[in-house]
């Protein structure tokens, strides 16, 4: 007769044994993976030994032989399984022999608290033990795992999402619409303020949708376009009753030589004060500010990607809040093609004058500036000048990077980080995944 002892470990957890002592009758110790659940099988005990036992410091097994059935009893006080709030585990092991077909052994581990259970699948595996095939079957019943609520590092408490949807948008009014790029800039960018009367409760880092007037070529209403909010939650007027956007007018020539105008961007840039605008949202939690007032916030923006960072910086440097006073470092990198394309330059310079110890400001003007090698000054080129300092900041758990703008910027920034990480023997792609998981690397590109 052969018998097997089956112990169950939960996925992603460990069963810890210390000072394992096996009797001489145990000939084999096999570890067998089955699907995502792991089983440890101790097999082939001499059949004439009726009551073998062994201990694992704080764990013991006692089993008796009666025909082909075996019962394993695990004393409550001696069990140490690393998992959260488990209530019970039940497994069935089938041990066929060449002479008889036995009923499955049932092995139970019972914990003090009884909690509701969820049935799992029946696992089957044939194993070669001592030259014989043993069929292992296990139907696992376990407590549904308790949901672990991850505490966010961002200011998510009370955040409202999708209060207004496309079928029932909020109708606001344009209060202000001003071009904020110079006449010689490659393209127009406008700053606009809409009234919300406090009905669109957004947070810094969120976006709103805009549904332009008119119908598309199929005779249907235009689809909404999302825009990052460029104002703090208090709004440009400080009364929590407005929302601001930073929008570049999209105009380009297609392959046929035809001039194409972006539907929503041109609708917005052409708005006159007093005009109505249909608003949806707010949406998004990816770009929310960190809760920690002592955090280092590194902001990487190109063009209108400056919008969420203006909202951050207004809250940090232009407003007073009873529950928030920034004592960390805010570092803004802004990349644009020409000096006349620099957005909100005067505002940011005032912030720097007001809090020189807490705010650093670096512009990258690609068509006018070069580095020491004569290369065009893109945002990643400017960052490379501070590579060592940035890398040291990225190693800290209170540094948060936010990236917003055109998709192309992400690759350029990754290229810098790859070489920096390699110096410390770190694979940047893996490290960036860790940063994202920790909410310290946040990207919104378009």
Short mmCIF file of C-alpha atoms in Angstrom, two decimals:
data_model
loop_
_atom_site.label_atom_id
_atom_site.label_comp_id
_atom_site.label_asym_id
_atom_site.label_seq_id
_atom_site.Cartn_x
_atom_site.Cartn_y
_atom_site.Cartn_z
CA UNK A 1 0.00 0.00 0.00
CA UNK A 2 1.15 3.53 -0.76
CA UNK A 3 -0.21 6.70 0.78
CA UNK A 4 0.33 10.38 0.19
CA UNK A 5 0.10 13.44 2.37
CA UNK A 6 -1.12 16.55 0.59
CA UNK A 7 -0.51 20.06 1.92
CA UNK A 8 -1.98 23.09 0.18
CA UNK A 9 -0.35 26.50 -0.29
CA UNK A 10 -2.34 29.43 -1.57
CA UNK A 11 -1.15 31.16 -4.76
CA UNK A 12 1.31 33.97 -4.09
CA UNK A 13 1.75 32.87 -0.46
CA UNK A 14 4.24 30.62 1.27
CA UNK A 15 3.93 27.72 3.67
CA UNK A 16 6.84 28.09 6.06
CA UNK A 17 8.53 25.01 7.55
CA UNK A 18 11.31 25.14 10.10
CA UNK A 19 13.50 22.32 11.40
CA UNK A 20 11.80 19.75 9.18
CA UNK A 21 12.32 16.22 10.57
CA UNK A 22 11.07 13.26 8.58
CA UNK A 23 11.02 9.66 9.86
CA UNK A 24 13.04 7.01 8.06
CA UNK A 25 9.80 5.63 6.63
CA UNK A 26 9.40 8.67 4.38
CA UNK A 27 11.23 7.81 1.18
CA UNK A 28 10.27 10.70 -1.06
CA UNK A 29 9.52 14.39 -0.79
CA UNK A 30 8.12 15.89 -3.99
CA UNK A 31 6.93 19.42 -4.69
CA UNK A 32 4.31 19.47 -7.42
CA UNK A 33 2.78 22.56 -9.05
CA UNK A 34 -0.83 22.24 -10.19
CA UNK A 35 -2.26 25.27 -11.99
CA UNK A 36 -1.91 28.30 -9.71
CA UNK A 37 -2.16 26.23 -6.53
CA UNK A 38 0.86 24.47 -5.11
CA UNK A 39 0.88 21.05 -3.49
CA UNK A 40 3.63 19.37 -1.49
CA UNK A 41 3.43 15.59 -1.55
CA UNK A 42 5.13 13.31 0.95
CA UNK A 43 4.73 9.78 -0.23
CA UNK A 44 5.53 6.09 0.16
CA UNK A 45 5.34 5.24 3.86
CA UNK A 46 5.93 1.64 4.87
CA UNK A 47 2.44 0.00 5.12
CA UNK A 48 3.21 -1.91 8.31
CA UNK A 49 3.91 1.24 10.26
CA UNK A 50 0.40 2.11 11.54
CA UNK A 51 0.90 5.49 13.18
CA UNK A 52 3.86 7.39 11.79
CA UNK A 53 4.29 11.03 12.69
CA UNK A 54 6.78 13.84 12.32
CA UNK A 55 7.02 17.44 13.39
CA UNK A 56 8.02 20.73 11.79
CA UNK A 57 8.78 22.73 14.92
CA UNK A 58 5.38 24.40 15.09
CA UNK A 59 3.53 22.01 12.79
CA UNK A 60 2.62 18.34 13.24
CA UNK A 61 0.93 15.60 11.25
CA UNK A 62 -0.74 12.58 12.82
CA UNK A 63 -2.38 9.97 10.66
CA UNK A 64 -3.65 6.44 11.10
CA UNK A 65 -4.06 3.53 8.71
CA UNK A 66 -7.36 1.79 8.30
CA UNK A 67 -7.60 -0.23 5.13
CA UNK A 68 -6.88 2.28 2.39
CA UNK A 69 -8.18 5.37 4.17
CA UNK A 70 -6.05 7.89 5.96
CA UNK A 71 -7.02 10.85 8.09
CA UNK A 72 -4.63 13.71 8.72
CA UNK A 73 -5.28 15.87 11.77
CA UNK A 74 -3.63 19.29 12.05
CA UNK A 75 -3.81 20.74 15.60
CA UNK A 76 -5.07 24.33 15.51
CA UNK A 77 -2.41 25.75 17.76
CA UNK A 78 0.44 24.35 15.66
CA UNK A 79 -0.50 25.67 12.21
CA UNK A 80 1.43 28.52 10.63
CA UNK A 81 0.26 29.35 7.13
CA UNK A 82 1.06 32.75 5.71
CA UNK A 83 -2.21 34.08 4.26
CA UNK A 84 -4.84 36.60 5.26
CA UNK A 85 -7.90 35.59 7.30
CA UNK A 86 -8.17 32.07 5.90
CA UNK A 87 -10.96 29.97 7.35
CA UNK A 88 -10.51 26.45 6.00
CA UNK A 89 -8.94 24.27 3.36
CA UNK A 90 -10.35 20.96 2.18
CA UNK A 91 -8.59 18.62 -0.24
CA UNK A 92 -9.36 15.15 -1.58
CA UNK A 93 -6.55 12.80 -2.57
CA UNK A 94 -7.18 9.66 -4.61
CA UNK A 95 -4.67 6.86 -4.08
CA UNK A 96 -5.47 3.98 -6.42
CA UNK A 97 -3.69 0.67 -5.95
CA UNK A 98 -3.35 -2.24 -8.31
CA UNK A 99 -5.53 -4.46 -6.08
CA UNK A 100 -8.32 -2.20 -5.01
CA UNK A 101 -9.98 1.13 -5.68
CA UNK A 102 -10.01 3.17 -2.53
CA UNK A 103 -12.27 6.02 -1.58
CA UNK A 104 -10.51 9.35 -1.62
CA UNK A 105 -8.75 10.38 1.51
CA UNK A 106 -10.22 13.63 2.86
CA UNK A 107 -7.83 15.97 4.50
CA UNK A 108 -9.15 18.98 6.40
CA UNK A 109 -7.42 21.94 7.95
CA UNK A 110 -9.84 23.91 10.09
CA UNK A 111 -9.10 27.36 11.44
CA UNK A 112 -10.82 28.91 14.46
CA UNK A 113 -13.02 31.38 12.56
CA UNK A 114 -15.76 30.20 10.23
CA UNK A 115 -16.18 32.45 7.23
CA UNK A 116 -18.08 32.01 3.95
CA UNK A 117 -16.34 29.87 1.33
CA UNK A 118 -15.93 29.88 -2.41
CA UNK A 119 -15.54 26.61 -4.31
CA UNK A 120 -12.55 26.15 -6.58
CA UNK A 121 -11.95 23.78 -9.50
CA UNK A 122 -11.07 20.10 -9.26
CA UNK A 123 -7.38 19.62 -10.03
CA UNK A 124 -6.03 16.31 -11.33
CA UNK A 125 -2.41 15.29 -11.79
CA UNK A 126 -0.70 11.93 -12.33
CA UNK A 127 2.68 11.62 -10.60
CA UNK A 128 5.31 8.93 -10.77
CA UNK A 129 6.24 7.91 -7.21
CA UNK A 130 8.72 5.10 -6.66
CA UNK A 131 8.07 3.72 -10.13
CA UNK A 132 4.28 3.75 -9.67
CA UNK A 133 1.75 6.23 -11.00
CA UNK A 134 -0.23 8.01 -8.30
CA UNK A 135 -3.28 10.08 -9.31
CA UNK A 136 -3.68 13.23 -7.27
CA UNK A 137 -7.10 14.89 -7.25
CA UNK A 138 -7.90 17.95 -5.19
CA UNK A 139 -11.08 19.93 -4.88
CA UNK A 140 -10.18 23.06 -2.99
CA UNK A 141 -12.65 25.04 -0.95
CA UNK A 142 -11.39 28.31 0.41
CA UNK A 143 -12.56 31.57 1.80
CA UNK A 144 -13.04 34.28 -0.81
CA UNK A 145 -9.98 36.49 -0.31
CA UNK A 146 -10.60 39.69 1.54
CA UNK A 147 -10.33 42.72 -0.73
CA UNK A 148 -7.33 44.76 0.24
CA UNK A 149 -8.00 48.46 -0.21
CA UNK A 150 -4.82 50.10 -1.43
CA UNK A 151 -4.22 53.50 0.07
CA UNK A 152 -3.52 55.89 -2.77
CA UNK A 153 -0.63 58.32 -2.61
CA UNK A 154 -2.72 60.77 -4.62
CA UNK A 155 -5.43 63.16 -3.56
CA UNK A 156 -8.31 60.82 -4.51
CA UNK A 157 -10.60 61.37 -1.53
CA UNK A 158 -13.91 62.81 -2.67
CA UNK A 159 -12.95 62.87 -6.35
CA UNK A 160 -15.99 63.03 -8.63
CA UNK A 161 -15.93 61.19 -11.96
CA UNK A 162 -18.44 61.36 -14.84
CA UNK A 163 -21.06 63.47 -13.14
CA UNK A 164 -22.08 64.68 -16.59
CA UNK A 165 -22.25 62.30 -19.56
CA UNK A 166 -22.69 62.91 -23.31
CA UNK A 167 -26.43 62.26 -23.20
CA UNK A 168 -26.89 64.80 -20.41
CA UNK A 169 -24.01 67.32 -20.50
CA UNK A 170 -23.67 70.41 -18.39
CA UNK A 171 -24.20 73.63 -20.35
CA UNK A 172 -21.70 76.26 -19.32
CA UNK A 173 -20.91 79.69 -20.68
CA UNK A 174 -17.69 81.04 -22.12
CA UNK A 175 -16.52 83.92 -19.91
CA UNK A 176 -13.10 84.53 -21.42
CA UNK A 177 -11.15 83.36 -24.47
CA UNK A 178 -7.65 84.71 -25.09
CA UNK A 179 -4.85 83.75 -27.48
CA UNK A 180 -1.72 83.17 -25.42
CA UNK A 181 0.86 82.50 -28.15
CA UNK A 182 2.69 85.13 -30.16
CA UNK A 183 1.85 85.98 -33.74
CA UNK A 184 5.00 84.28 -35.03
CA UNK A 185 4.36 81.06 -33.09
CA UNK A 186 3.77 77.91 -35.15
CA UNK A 187 0.07 77.57 -34.36
CA UNK A 188 -2.37 79.31 -32.06
CA UNK A 189 -3.03 78.35 -28.46
CA UNK A 190 -5.94 79.83 -26.52
CA UNK A 191 -6.76 80.05 -22.84
CA UNK A 192 -10.49 79.93 -22.11
CA UNK A 193 -12.61 80.11 -18.97
CA UNK A 194 -16.11 78.59 -18.71
CA UNK A 195 -18.68 79.13 -15.99
CA UNK A 196 -19.81 76.02 -14.12
CA UNK A 197 -21.63 77.62 -11.15
CA UNK A 198 -19.90 74.97 -9.04
CA UNK A 199 -21.79 72.14 -10.77
CA UNK A 200 -18.68 70.47 -12.25
CA UNK A 201 -16.61 69.60 -9.15
CA UNK A 202 -13.24 68.75 -10.66
CA UNK A 203 -9.83 68.23 -9.09
CA UNK A 204 -6.38 69.33 -10.26
CA UNK A 205 -5.15 66.82 -12.85
CA UNK A 206 -8.57 65.82 -14.15
CA UNK A 207 -10.06 66.44 -17.60
CA UNK A 208 -13.43 67.47 -18.99
CA UNK A 209 -15.12 66.59 -22.25
CA UNK A 210 -16.45 69.17 -24.69
CA UNK A 211 -19.16 68.44 -27.26
CA UNK A 212 -18.82 70.90 -30.16
CA UNK A 213 -21.92 72.36 -31.74
CA UNK A 214 -23.17 71.02 -35.06
CA UNK A 215 -23.38 67.59 -36.67
CA UNK A 216 -20.86 65.33 -38.39
CA UNK A 217 -20.91 64.09 -41.98
CA UNK A 218 -23.35 61.35 -40.98
CA UNK A 219 -25.83 63.83 -39.58
CA UNK A 220 -25.10 62.89 -35.97
CA UNK A 221 -23.94 65.16 -33.13
CA UNK A 222 -20.17 65.53 -32.91
CA UNK A 223 -18.42 63.25 -30.43
CA UNK A 224 -16.86 64.77 -27.36
CA UNK A 225 -13.16 65.58 -27.09
CA UNK A 226 -11.28 65.42 -23.81
CA UNK A 227 -9.13 68.31 -22.60
CA UNK A 228 -6.89 68.51 -19.54
CA UNK A 229 -8.09 71.14 -17.10
CA UNK A 230 -5.73 74.12 -16.83
CA UNK A 231 -7.12 75.66 -13.63
CA UNK A 232 -7.01 74.66 -9.99
CA UNK A 233 -10.16 73.35 -8.33
CA UNK A 234 -10.88 76.91 -7.20
CA UNK A 235 -10.75 78.13 -10.78
CA UNK A 236 -9.05 81.22 -12.19
CA UNK A 237 -11.47 83.48 -10.31
CA UNK A 238 -10.99 81.65 -7.00
CA UNK A 239 -14.69 80.92 -6.41
CA UNK A 240 -14.89 77.27 -7.54
CA UNK A 241 -17.40 78.29 -10.21
CA UNK A 242 -15.25 78.18 -13.34
CA UNK A 243 -13.06 75.76 -15.29
CA UNK A 244 -10.25 76.70 -17.68
CA UNK A 245 -8.76 74.98 -20.72
CA UNK A 246 -5.62 75.44 -22.78
CA UNK A 247 -6.38 74.53 -26.41
CA UNK A 248 -4.27 74.59 -29.56
CA UNK A 249 -6.13 75.27 -32.78
CA UNK A 250 -5.64 72.25 -35.04
CA UNK A 251 -5.16 73.17 -38.70
CA UNK A 252 -3.18 71.05 -41.15
CA UNK A 253 -2.91 70.16 -44.83
CA UNK A 254 -3.74 66.57 -45.77
CA UNK A 255 -2.17 64.42 -48.48
CA UNK A 256 -4.57 65.81 -51.07
CA UNK A 257 -3.43 69.34 -50.33
CA UNK A 258 -6.66 70.22 -48.56
CA UNK A 259 -6.71 72.33 -45.40
CA UNK A 260 -8.28 70.39 -42.54
CA UNK A 261 -9.51 72.02 -39.34
CA UNK A 262 -9.98 70.11 -36.10
CA UNK A 263 -13.67 70.17 -35.24
CA UNK A 264 -13.54 70.71 -31.49
CA UNK A 265 -10.34 72.76 -31.22
CA UNK A 266 -11.58 75.28 -33.78
CA UNK A 267 -15.00 75.37 -32.13
CA UNK A 268 -13.37 76.22 -28.80
CA UNK A 269 -10.82 78.70 -30.11
CA UNK A 270 -13.59 80.56 -31.95
CA UNK A 271 -15.89 80.81 -28.92
CA UNK A 272 -16.97 84.30 -27.94
CA UNK A 273 -17.74 85.35 -24.36
CA UNK A 274 -21.39 84.60 -23.69
CA UNK A 275 -21.44 81.51 -25.96
CA UNK A 276 -22.70 78.23 -24.53
CA UNK A 277 -20.53 75.12 -24.32
CA UNK A 278 -21.59 71.55 -23.50
CA UNK A 279 -19.34 69.95 -20.87
CA UNK A 280 -19.03 66.33 -19.70
CA UNK A 281 -17.05 64.77 -16.87
CA UNK A 282 -14.94 65.42 -14.98
CA UNK A 283 -12.85 62.33 -15.73
CA UNK A 284 -9.55 60.76 -14.76
CA UNK A 285 -7.49 59.93 -11.68
CA UNK A 286 -4.14 59.19 -13.31
CA UNK A 287 -2.82 62.74 -13.04
CA UNK A 288 -4.09 63.68 -9.59
CA UNK A 289 -1.63 65.47 -7.31
CA UNK A 290 0.16 63.56 -4.54
CA UNK A 291 -1.24 63.92 -1.03
CA UNK A 292 2.18 64.41 0.56
CA UNK A 293 2.86 68.18 0.91
CA UNK A 294 6.58 67.37 1.17
CA UNK A 295 6.71 65.48 -2.12
CA UNK A 296 8.97 66.22 -5.05
CA UNK A 297 6.77 66.77 -8.11
CA UNK A 298 8.58 66.61 -11.46
CA UNK A 299 6.39 67.87 -14.32
CA UNK A 300 7.30 67.21 -17.95
CA UNK A 301 5.12 69.02 -20.46
CA UNK A 302 5.16 69.90 -24.14
CA UNK A 303 2.84 72.49 -25.68
CA UNK A 304 -0.68 72.31 -24.30
CA UNK A 305 0.48 69.45 -22.09
CA UNK A 306 1.23 72.28 -19.66
CA UNK A 307 -2.48 72.40 -18.71
CA UNK A 308 -2.54 70.01 -15.71
CA UNK A 309 0.70 71.48 -14.39
CA UNK A 310 -0.72 74.98 -14.40
CA UNK A 311 -3.54 73.60 -12.25
CA UNK A 312 -1.00 72.00 -9.86
CA UNK A 313 1.13 75.11 -9.60
CA UNK A 314 -1.76 77.49 -9.04
CA UNK A 315 -2.87 75.42 -6.07
CA UNK A 316 0.67 75.15 -4.73
CA UNK A 317 1.87 78.75 -5.13
CA UNK A 318 -1.08 81.08 -5.77
CA UNK A 319 -3.63 79.77 -3.27
CA UNK A 320 -3.94 79.32 0.48
CA UNK A 321 -5.56 76.18 1.86
CA UNK A 322 -6.19 75.31 5.49
CA UNK A 323 -5.51 71.62 4.84
CA UNK A 324 -2.62 71.92 2.37
CA UNK A 325 0.68 73.81 2.46
CA UNK A 326 3.35 72.69 0.03
CA UNK A 327 6.83 72.27 1.51
CA UNK A 328 8.36 70.06 -1.15
CA UNK A 329 9.92 70.70 -4.54
CA UNK A 330 7.98 71.38 -7.74
CA UNK A 331 10.17 71.14 -10.84
CA UNK A 332 8.68 72.03 -14.23
CA UNK A 333 10.22 71.20 -17.61
CA UNK A 334 8.32 72.78 -20.52
CA UNK A 335 9.21 72.05 -24.13
CA UNK A 336 8.05 74.29 -27.01
CA UNK A 337 9.32 75.07 -30.53
CA UNK A 338 9.77 78.86 -30.15
CA UNK A 339 9.90 81.49 -27.42
CA UNK A 340 6.58 82.88 -28.58
CA UNK A 341 5.09 79.43 -27.89
CA UNK A 342 5.98 79.50 -24.19
CA UNK A 343 2.68 79.23 -22.33
CA UNK A 344 1.98 81.00 -19.02
CA UNK A 345 5.64 82.08 -18.84
CA UNK A 346 4.95 85.19 -16.75
CA UNK A 347 2.83 83.22 -14.27
CA UNK A 348 5.56 80.63 -13.73
CA UNK A 349 8.24 83.27 -13.31
CA UNK A 350 6.13 84.95 -10.60
CA UNK A 351 5.86 81.60 -8.82
CA UNK A 352 9.63 81.19 -8.97
CA UNK A 353 10.12 84.64 -7.46
CA UNK A 354 7.62 83.86 -4.73
CA UNK A 355 9.05 80.47 -3.75
CA UNK A 356 12.59 80.04 -5.14
CA UNK A 357 13.33 77.19 -2.72
CA UNK A 358 10.27 75.21 -3.74
CA UNK A 359 9.99 75.82 -7.48
CA UNK A 360 12.42 75.13 -10.30
CA UNK A 361 11.64 76.10 -13.88
CA UNK A 362 13.36 74.93 -17.06
CA UNK A 363 12.31 75.70 -20.62
CA UNK A 364 13.39 73.78 -23.72
CA UNK A 365 12.94 75.81 -26.92
CA UNK A 366 13.81 73.42 -29.72
CA UNK A 367 14.12 75.88 -32.63
CA UNK A 368 16.13 78.46 -30.74
CA UNK A 369 18.28 76.63 -28.20
CA UNK A 370 20.96 73.94 -28.44
CA UNK A 371 23.02 72.00 -25.93
CA UNK A 372 26.83 71.95 -25.70
CA UNK A 373 26.93 69.41 -28.54
CA UNK A 374 24.92 71.63 -30.83
CA UNK A 375 21.83 69.43 -30.57
CA UNK A 376 18.34 70.94 -30.57
CA UNK A 377 17.00 71.60 -27.11
CA UNK A 378 14.06 69.25 -26.70
CA UNK A 379 12.62 68.53 -23.28
CA UNK A 380 14.68 65.34 -22.92
CA UNK A 381 17.82 67.28 -23.95
CA UNK A 382 17.19 69.77 -21.15
CA UNK A 383 16.54 66.96 -18.68
CA UNK A 384 19.84 65.32 -19.66
CA UNK A 385 21.64 68.35 -18.22
CA UNK A 386 20.27 67.39 -14.80
CA UNK A 387 20.44 63.63 -15.34
CA UNK A 388 22.28 62.67 -12.16
CA UNK A 389 20.14 64.88 -9.95
CA UNK A 390 16.90 63.61 -11.51
CA UNK A 391 17.98 59.99 -11.13
CA UNK A 392 18.77 60.46 -7.44
CA UNK A 393 15.32 62.02 -6.94
CA UNK A 394 13.67 59.10 -8.72
CA UNK A 395 15.12 56.71 -6.15
CA UNK A 396 13.06 58.36 -3.41
CA UNK A 397 9.58 57.11 -2.58
CA UNK A 398 8.15 60.64 -2.35
CA UNK A 399 9.13 61.71 -5.87
CA UNK A 400 6.30 61.83 -8.40
CA UNK A 401 6.79 62.27 -12.13
CA UNK A 402 3.98 63.59 -14.34
CA UNK A 403 4.25 63.66 -18.12
CA UNK A 404 1.74 65.35 -20.41
CA UNK A 405 1.92 66.26 -24.08
CA UNK A 406 2.68 64.65 -27.43
CA UNK A 407 3.38 60.90 -27.53
CA UNK A 408 6.86 61.35 -28.98
CA UNK A 409 8.20 62.90 -25.78
CA UNK A 410 7.87 59.66 -23.81
CA UNK A 411 10.44 57.74 -25.86
CA UNK A 412 13.00 60.53 -25.62
CA UNK A 413 12.65 60.63 -21.85
CA UNK A 414 12.86 56.82 -21.63
CA UNK A 415 16.13 56.91 -23.58
CA UNK A 416 17.68 59.15 -20.94
CA UNK A 417 16.46 57.01 -18.08
CA UNK A 418 17.74 53.78 -19.66
CA UNK A 419 21.34 54.97 -19.57
CA UNK A 420 21.02 56.39 -16.05
CA UNK A 421 19.51 53.18 -14.69
CA UNK A 422 22.19 51.03 -16.36
CA UNK A 423 24.88 52.77 -14.31
CA UNK A 424 23.29 51.32 -11.19
CA UNK A 425 22.68 47.93 -12.79
CA UNK A 426 18.94 48.60 -13.06
CA UNK A 427 16.71 47.77 -16.02
CA UNK A 428 14.73 50.95 -16.65
CA UNK A 429 11.67 49.18 -18.09
CA UNK A 430 11.32 47.14 -14.90
CA UNK A 431 12.00 50.09 -12.63
CA UNK A 432 9.43 52.21 -14.47
CA UNK A 433 6.83 49.49 -13.88
CA UNK A 434 7.57 49.69 -10.16
CA UNK A 435 7.21 53.47 -10.25
CA UNK A 436 3.89 53.20 -12.07
CA UNK A 437 2.62 50.65 -9.57
CA UNK A 438 3.59 53.03 -6.76
CA UNK A 439 1.78 55.89 -8.57
CA UNK A 440 5.09 57.71 -8.99
CA UNK A 441 5.23 57.67 -12.81
CA UNK A 442 2.14 59.17 -14.42
CA UNK A 443 1.68 59.68 -18.15
CA UNK A 444 -1.02 61.38 -20.21
CA UNK A 445 0.02 61.74 -23.84
CA UNK A 446 -1.95 62.24 -27.03
#
